[in-house]
mmCIF file of N, CA and C in Angstrom:
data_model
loop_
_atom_site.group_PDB
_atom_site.id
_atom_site.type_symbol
_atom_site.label_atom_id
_atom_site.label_comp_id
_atom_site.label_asym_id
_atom_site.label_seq_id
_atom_site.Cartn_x
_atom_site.Cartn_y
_atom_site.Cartn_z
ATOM 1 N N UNK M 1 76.456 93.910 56.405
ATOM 2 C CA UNK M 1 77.151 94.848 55.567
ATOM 3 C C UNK M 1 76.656 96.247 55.877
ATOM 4 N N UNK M 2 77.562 97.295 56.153
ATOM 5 C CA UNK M 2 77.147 98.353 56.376
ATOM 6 C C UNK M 2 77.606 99.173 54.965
ATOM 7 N N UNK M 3 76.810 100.530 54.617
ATOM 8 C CA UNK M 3 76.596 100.682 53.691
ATOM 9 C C UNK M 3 77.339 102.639 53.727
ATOM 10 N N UNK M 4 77.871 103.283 53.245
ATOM 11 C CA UNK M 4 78.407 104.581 53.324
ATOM 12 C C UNK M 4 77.274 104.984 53.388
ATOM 13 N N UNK M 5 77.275 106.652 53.644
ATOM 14 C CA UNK M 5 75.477 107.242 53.579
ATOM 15 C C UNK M 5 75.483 107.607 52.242
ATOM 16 N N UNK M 6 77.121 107.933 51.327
ATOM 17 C CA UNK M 6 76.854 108.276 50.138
ATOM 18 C C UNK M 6 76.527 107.430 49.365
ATOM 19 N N UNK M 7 76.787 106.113 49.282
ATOM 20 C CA UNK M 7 76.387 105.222 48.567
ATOM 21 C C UNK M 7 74.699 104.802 49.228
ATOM 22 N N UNK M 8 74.302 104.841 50.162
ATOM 23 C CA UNK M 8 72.961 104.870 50.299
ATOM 24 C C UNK M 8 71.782 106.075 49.933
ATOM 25 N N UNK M 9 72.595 107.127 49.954
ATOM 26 C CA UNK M 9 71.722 108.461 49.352
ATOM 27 C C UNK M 9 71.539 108.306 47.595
ATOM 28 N N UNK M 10 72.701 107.324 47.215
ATOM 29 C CA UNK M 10 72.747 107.115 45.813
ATOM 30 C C UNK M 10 71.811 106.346 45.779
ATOM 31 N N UNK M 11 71.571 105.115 46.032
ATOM 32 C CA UNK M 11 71.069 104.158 46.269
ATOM 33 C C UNK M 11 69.528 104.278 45.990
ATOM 34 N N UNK M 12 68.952 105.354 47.281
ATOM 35 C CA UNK M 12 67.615 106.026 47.237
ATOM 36 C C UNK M 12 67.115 106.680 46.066
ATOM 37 N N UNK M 13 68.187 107.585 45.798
ATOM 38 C CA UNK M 13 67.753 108.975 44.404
ATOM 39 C C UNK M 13 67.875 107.527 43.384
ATOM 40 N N UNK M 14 68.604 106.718 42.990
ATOM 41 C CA UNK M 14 68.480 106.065 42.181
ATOM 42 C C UNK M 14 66.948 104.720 41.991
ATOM 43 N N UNK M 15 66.608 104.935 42.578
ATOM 44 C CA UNK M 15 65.394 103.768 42.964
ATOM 45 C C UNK M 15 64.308 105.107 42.588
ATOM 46 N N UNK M 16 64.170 106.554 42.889
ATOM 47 C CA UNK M 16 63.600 107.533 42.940
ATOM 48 C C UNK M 16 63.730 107.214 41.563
ATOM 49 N N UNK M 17 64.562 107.829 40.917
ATOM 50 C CA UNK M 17 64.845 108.356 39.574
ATOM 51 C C UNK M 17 64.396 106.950 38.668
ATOM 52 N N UNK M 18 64.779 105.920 38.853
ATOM 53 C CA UNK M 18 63.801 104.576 38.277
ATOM 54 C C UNK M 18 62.018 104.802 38.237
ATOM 55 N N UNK M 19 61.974 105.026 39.563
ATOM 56 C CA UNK M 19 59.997 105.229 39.197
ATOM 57 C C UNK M 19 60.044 106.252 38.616
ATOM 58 N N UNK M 20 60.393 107.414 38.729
ATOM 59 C CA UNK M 20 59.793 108.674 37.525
ATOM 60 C C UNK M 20 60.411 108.066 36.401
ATOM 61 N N UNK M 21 61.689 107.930 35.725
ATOM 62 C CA UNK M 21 61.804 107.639 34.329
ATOM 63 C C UNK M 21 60.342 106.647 33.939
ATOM 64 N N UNK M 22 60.648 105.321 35.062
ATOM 65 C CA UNK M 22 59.735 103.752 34.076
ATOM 66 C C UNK M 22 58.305 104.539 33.789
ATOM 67 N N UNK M 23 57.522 105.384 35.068
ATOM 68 C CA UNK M 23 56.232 105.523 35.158
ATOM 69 C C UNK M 23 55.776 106.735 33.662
ATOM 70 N N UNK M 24 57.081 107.516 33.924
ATOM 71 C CA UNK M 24 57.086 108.527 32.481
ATOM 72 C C UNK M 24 56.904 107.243 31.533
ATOM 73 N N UNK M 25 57.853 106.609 30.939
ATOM 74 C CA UNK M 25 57.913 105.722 29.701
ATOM 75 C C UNK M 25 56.608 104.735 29.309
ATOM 76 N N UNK M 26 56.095 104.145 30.590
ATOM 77 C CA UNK M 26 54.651 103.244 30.695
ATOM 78 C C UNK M 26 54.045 104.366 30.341
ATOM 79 N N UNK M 27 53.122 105.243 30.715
ATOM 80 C CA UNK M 27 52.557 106.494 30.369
ATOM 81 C C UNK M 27 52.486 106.582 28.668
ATOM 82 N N UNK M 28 53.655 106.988 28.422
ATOM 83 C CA UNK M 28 53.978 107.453 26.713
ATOM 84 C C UNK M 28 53.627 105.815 26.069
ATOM 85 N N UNK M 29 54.030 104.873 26.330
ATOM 86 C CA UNK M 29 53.951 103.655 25.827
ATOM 87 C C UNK M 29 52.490 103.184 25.697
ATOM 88 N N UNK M 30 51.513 103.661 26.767
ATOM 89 C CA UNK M 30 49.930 103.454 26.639
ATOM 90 C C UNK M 30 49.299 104.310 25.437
ATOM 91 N N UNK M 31 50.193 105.776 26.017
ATOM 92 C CA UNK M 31 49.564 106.614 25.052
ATOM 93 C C UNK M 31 50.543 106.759 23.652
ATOM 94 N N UNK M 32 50.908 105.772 22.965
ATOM 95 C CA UNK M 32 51.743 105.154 22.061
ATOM 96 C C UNK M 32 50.663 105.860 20.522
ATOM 97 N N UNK M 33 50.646 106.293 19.841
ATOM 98 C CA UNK M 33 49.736 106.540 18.360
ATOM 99 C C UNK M 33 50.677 106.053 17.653
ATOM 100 N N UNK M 34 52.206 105.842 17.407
ATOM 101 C CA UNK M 34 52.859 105.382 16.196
ATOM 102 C C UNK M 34 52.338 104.207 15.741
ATOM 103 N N UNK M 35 52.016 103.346 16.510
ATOM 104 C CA UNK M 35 51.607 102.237 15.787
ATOM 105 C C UNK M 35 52.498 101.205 16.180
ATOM 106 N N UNK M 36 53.869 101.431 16.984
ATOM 107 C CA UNK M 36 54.352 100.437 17.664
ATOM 108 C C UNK M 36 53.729 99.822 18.413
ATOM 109 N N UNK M 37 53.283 100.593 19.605
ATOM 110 C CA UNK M 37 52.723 99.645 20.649
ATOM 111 C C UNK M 37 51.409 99.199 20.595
ATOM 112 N N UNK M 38 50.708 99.632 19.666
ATOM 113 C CA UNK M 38 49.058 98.801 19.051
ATOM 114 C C UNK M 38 48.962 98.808 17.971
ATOM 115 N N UNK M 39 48.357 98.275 17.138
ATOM 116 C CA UNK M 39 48.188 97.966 16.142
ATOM 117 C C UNK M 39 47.114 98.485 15.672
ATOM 118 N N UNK M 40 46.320 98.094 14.149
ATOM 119 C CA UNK M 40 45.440 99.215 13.956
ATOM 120 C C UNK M 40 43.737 98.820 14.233
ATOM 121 N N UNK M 41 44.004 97.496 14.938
ATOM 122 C CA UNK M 41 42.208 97.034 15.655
ATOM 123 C C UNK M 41 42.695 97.614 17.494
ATOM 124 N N UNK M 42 43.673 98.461 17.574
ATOM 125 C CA UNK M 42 43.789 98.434 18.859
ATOM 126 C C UNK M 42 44.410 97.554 19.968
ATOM 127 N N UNK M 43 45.073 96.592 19.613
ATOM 128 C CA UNK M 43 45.511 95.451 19.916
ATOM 129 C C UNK M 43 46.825 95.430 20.206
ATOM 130 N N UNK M 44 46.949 95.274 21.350
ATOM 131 C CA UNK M 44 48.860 95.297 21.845
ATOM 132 C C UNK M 44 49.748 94.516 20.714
ATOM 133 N N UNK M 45 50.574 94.730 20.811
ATOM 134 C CA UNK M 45 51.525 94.528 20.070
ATOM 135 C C UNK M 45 52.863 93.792 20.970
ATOM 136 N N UNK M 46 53.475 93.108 20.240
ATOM 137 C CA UNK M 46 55.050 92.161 20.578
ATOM 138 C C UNK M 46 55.754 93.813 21.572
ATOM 139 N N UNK M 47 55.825 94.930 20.580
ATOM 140 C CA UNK M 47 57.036 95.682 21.087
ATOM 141 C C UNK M 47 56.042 96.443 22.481
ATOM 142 N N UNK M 48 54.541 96.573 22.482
ATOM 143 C CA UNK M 48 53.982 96.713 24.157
ATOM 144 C C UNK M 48 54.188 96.021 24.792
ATOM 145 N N UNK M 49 54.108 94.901 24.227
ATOM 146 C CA UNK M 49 54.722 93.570 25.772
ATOM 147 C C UNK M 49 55.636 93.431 26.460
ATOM 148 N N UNK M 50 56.710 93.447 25.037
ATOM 149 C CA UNK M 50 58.655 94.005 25.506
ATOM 150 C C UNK M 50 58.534 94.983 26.677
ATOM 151 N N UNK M 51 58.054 96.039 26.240
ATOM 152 C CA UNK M 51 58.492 97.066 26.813
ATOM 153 C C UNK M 51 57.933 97.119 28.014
ATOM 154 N N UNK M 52 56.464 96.679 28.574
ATOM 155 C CA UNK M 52 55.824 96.896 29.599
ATOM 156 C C UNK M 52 56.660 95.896 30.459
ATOM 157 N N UNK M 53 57.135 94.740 30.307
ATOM 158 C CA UNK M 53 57.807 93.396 31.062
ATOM 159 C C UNK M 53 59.245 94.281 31.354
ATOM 160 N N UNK M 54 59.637 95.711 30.479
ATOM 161 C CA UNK M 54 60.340 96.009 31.046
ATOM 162 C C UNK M 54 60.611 96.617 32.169
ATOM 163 N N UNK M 55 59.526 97.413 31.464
ATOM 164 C CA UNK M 55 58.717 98.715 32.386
ATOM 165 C C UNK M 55 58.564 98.180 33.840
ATOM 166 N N UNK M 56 58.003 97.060 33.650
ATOM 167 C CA UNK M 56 57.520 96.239 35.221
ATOM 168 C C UNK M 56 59.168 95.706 36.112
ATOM 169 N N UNK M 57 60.067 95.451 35.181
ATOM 170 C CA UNK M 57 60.894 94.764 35.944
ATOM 171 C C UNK M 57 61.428 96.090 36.488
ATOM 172 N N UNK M 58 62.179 97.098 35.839
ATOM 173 C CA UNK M 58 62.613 98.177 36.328
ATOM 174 C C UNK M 58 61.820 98.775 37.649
ATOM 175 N N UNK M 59 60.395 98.806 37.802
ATOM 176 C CA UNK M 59 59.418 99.376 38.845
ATOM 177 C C UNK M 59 60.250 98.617 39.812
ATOM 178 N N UNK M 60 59.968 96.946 39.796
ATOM 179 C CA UNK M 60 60.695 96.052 40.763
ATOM 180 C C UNK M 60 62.062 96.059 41.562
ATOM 181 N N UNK M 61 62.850 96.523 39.911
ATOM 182 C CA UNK M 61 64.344 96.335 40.831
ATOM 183 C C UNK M 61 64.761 98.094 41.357
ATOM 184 N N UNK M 62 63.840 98.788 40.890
ATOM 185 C CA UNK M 62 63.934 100.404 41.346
ATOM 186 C C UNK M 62 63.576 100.580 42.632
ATOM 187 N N UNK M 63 62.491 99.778 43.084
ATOM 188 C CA UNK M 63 61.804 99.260 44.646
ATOM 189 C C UNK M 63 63.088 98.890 45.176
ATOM 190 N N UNK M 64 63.403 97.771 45.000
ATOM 191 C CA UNK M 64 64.612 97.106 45.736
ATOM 192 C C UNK M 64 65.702 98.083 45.767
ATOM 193 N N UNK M 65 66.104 98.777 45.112
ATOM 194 C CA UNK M 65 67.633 99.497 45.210
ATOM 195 C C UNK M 65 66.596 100.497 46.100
ATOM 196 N N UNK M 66 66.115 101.404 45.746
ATOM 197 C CA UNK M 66 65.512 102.370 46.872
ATOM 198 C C UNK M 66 65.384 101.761 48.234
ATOM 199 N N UNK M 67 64.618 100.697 48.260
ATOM 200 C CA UNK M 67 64.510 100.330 49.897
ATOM 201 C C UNK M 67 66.004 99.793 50.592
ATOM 202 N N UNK M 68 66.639 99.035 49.982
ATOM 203 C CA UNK M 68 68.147 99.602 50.147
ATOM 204 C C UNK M 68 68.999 100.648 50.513
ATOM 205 N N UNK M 69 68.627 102.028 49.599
ATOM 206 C CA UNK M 69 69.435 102.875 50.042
ATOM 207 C C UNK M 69 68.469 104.123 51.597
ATOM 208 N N UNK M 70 67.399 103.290 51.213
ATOM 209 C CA UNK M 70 66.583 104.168 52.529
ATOM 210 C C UNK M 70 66.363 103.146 53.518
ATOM 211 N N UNK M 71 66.903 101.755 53.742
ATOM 212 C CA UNK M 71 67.645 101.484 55.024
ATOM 213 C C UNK M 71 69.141 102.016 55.450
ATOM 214 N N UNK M 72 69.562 101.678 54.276
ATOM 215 C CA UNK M 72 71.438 102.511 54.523
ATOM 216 C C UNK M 72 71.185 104.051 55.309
ATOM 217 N N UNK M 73 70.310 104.694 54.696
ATOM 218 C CA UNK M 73 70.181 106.072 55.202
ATOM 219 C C UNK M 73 69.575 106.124 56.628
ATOM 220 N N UNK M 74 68.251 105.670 56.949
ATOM 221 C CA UNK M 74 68.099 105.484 58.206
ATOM 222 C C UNK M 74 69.072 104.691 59.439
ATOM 223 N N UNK M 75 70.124 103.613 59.267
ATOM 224 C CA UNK M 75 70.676 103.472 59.624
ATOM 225 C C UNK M 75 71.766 104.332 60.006
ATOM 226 N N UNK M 76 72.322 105.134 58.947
ATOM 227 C CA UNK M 76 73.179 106.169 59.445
ATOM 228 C C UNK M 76 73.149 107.103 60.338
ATOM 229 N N UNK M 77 71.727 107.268 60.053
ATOM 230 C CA UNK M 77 71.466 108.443 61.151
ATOM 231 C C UNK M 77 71.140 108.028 62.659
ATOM 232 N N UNK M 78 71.775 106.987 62.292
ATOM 233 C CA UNK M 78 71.673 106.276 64.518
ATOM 234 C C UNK M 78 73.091 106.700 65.059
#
């Protein structure tokens, strides 16, 4: 399957734009004080777990679409 370069430049910025959002959100989620994501001995919580299993899958499938659109892109440029 060959891939447009615009849909592979998308592809890239979108895998880009996945690690800065997830790594922003993990960040704020550690440094959590409401009381959602720990509790008050310090202790993770149900909604840190949610969110980090999210946090982690997004890192994953943000990898995959990026390395996707930065083969599409190197390919084009042959």
């Amino acid at each position: 399957m060959k891939l447009s370069r615009r849909v592979s430049w998308f592809l890239l910025v979108f895998g880009v734009w996945s690690w800065v959002i997830w790594v922003t959100f993990a960040k704020n989620l550690w440094k959590d004080g409401s009381g959602l994501a720990f509790d008050d001995a310090g202790n993770p919580t149900a909604y840190f777990w949610v969110h980090l299993a999210l946090a982690v899958t997004s890192f994953i499938l943000g990898t995959a679409i990026g390395v996707i659109g930065f083969r599409g892109v190197r390919a084009a440029k042959k």
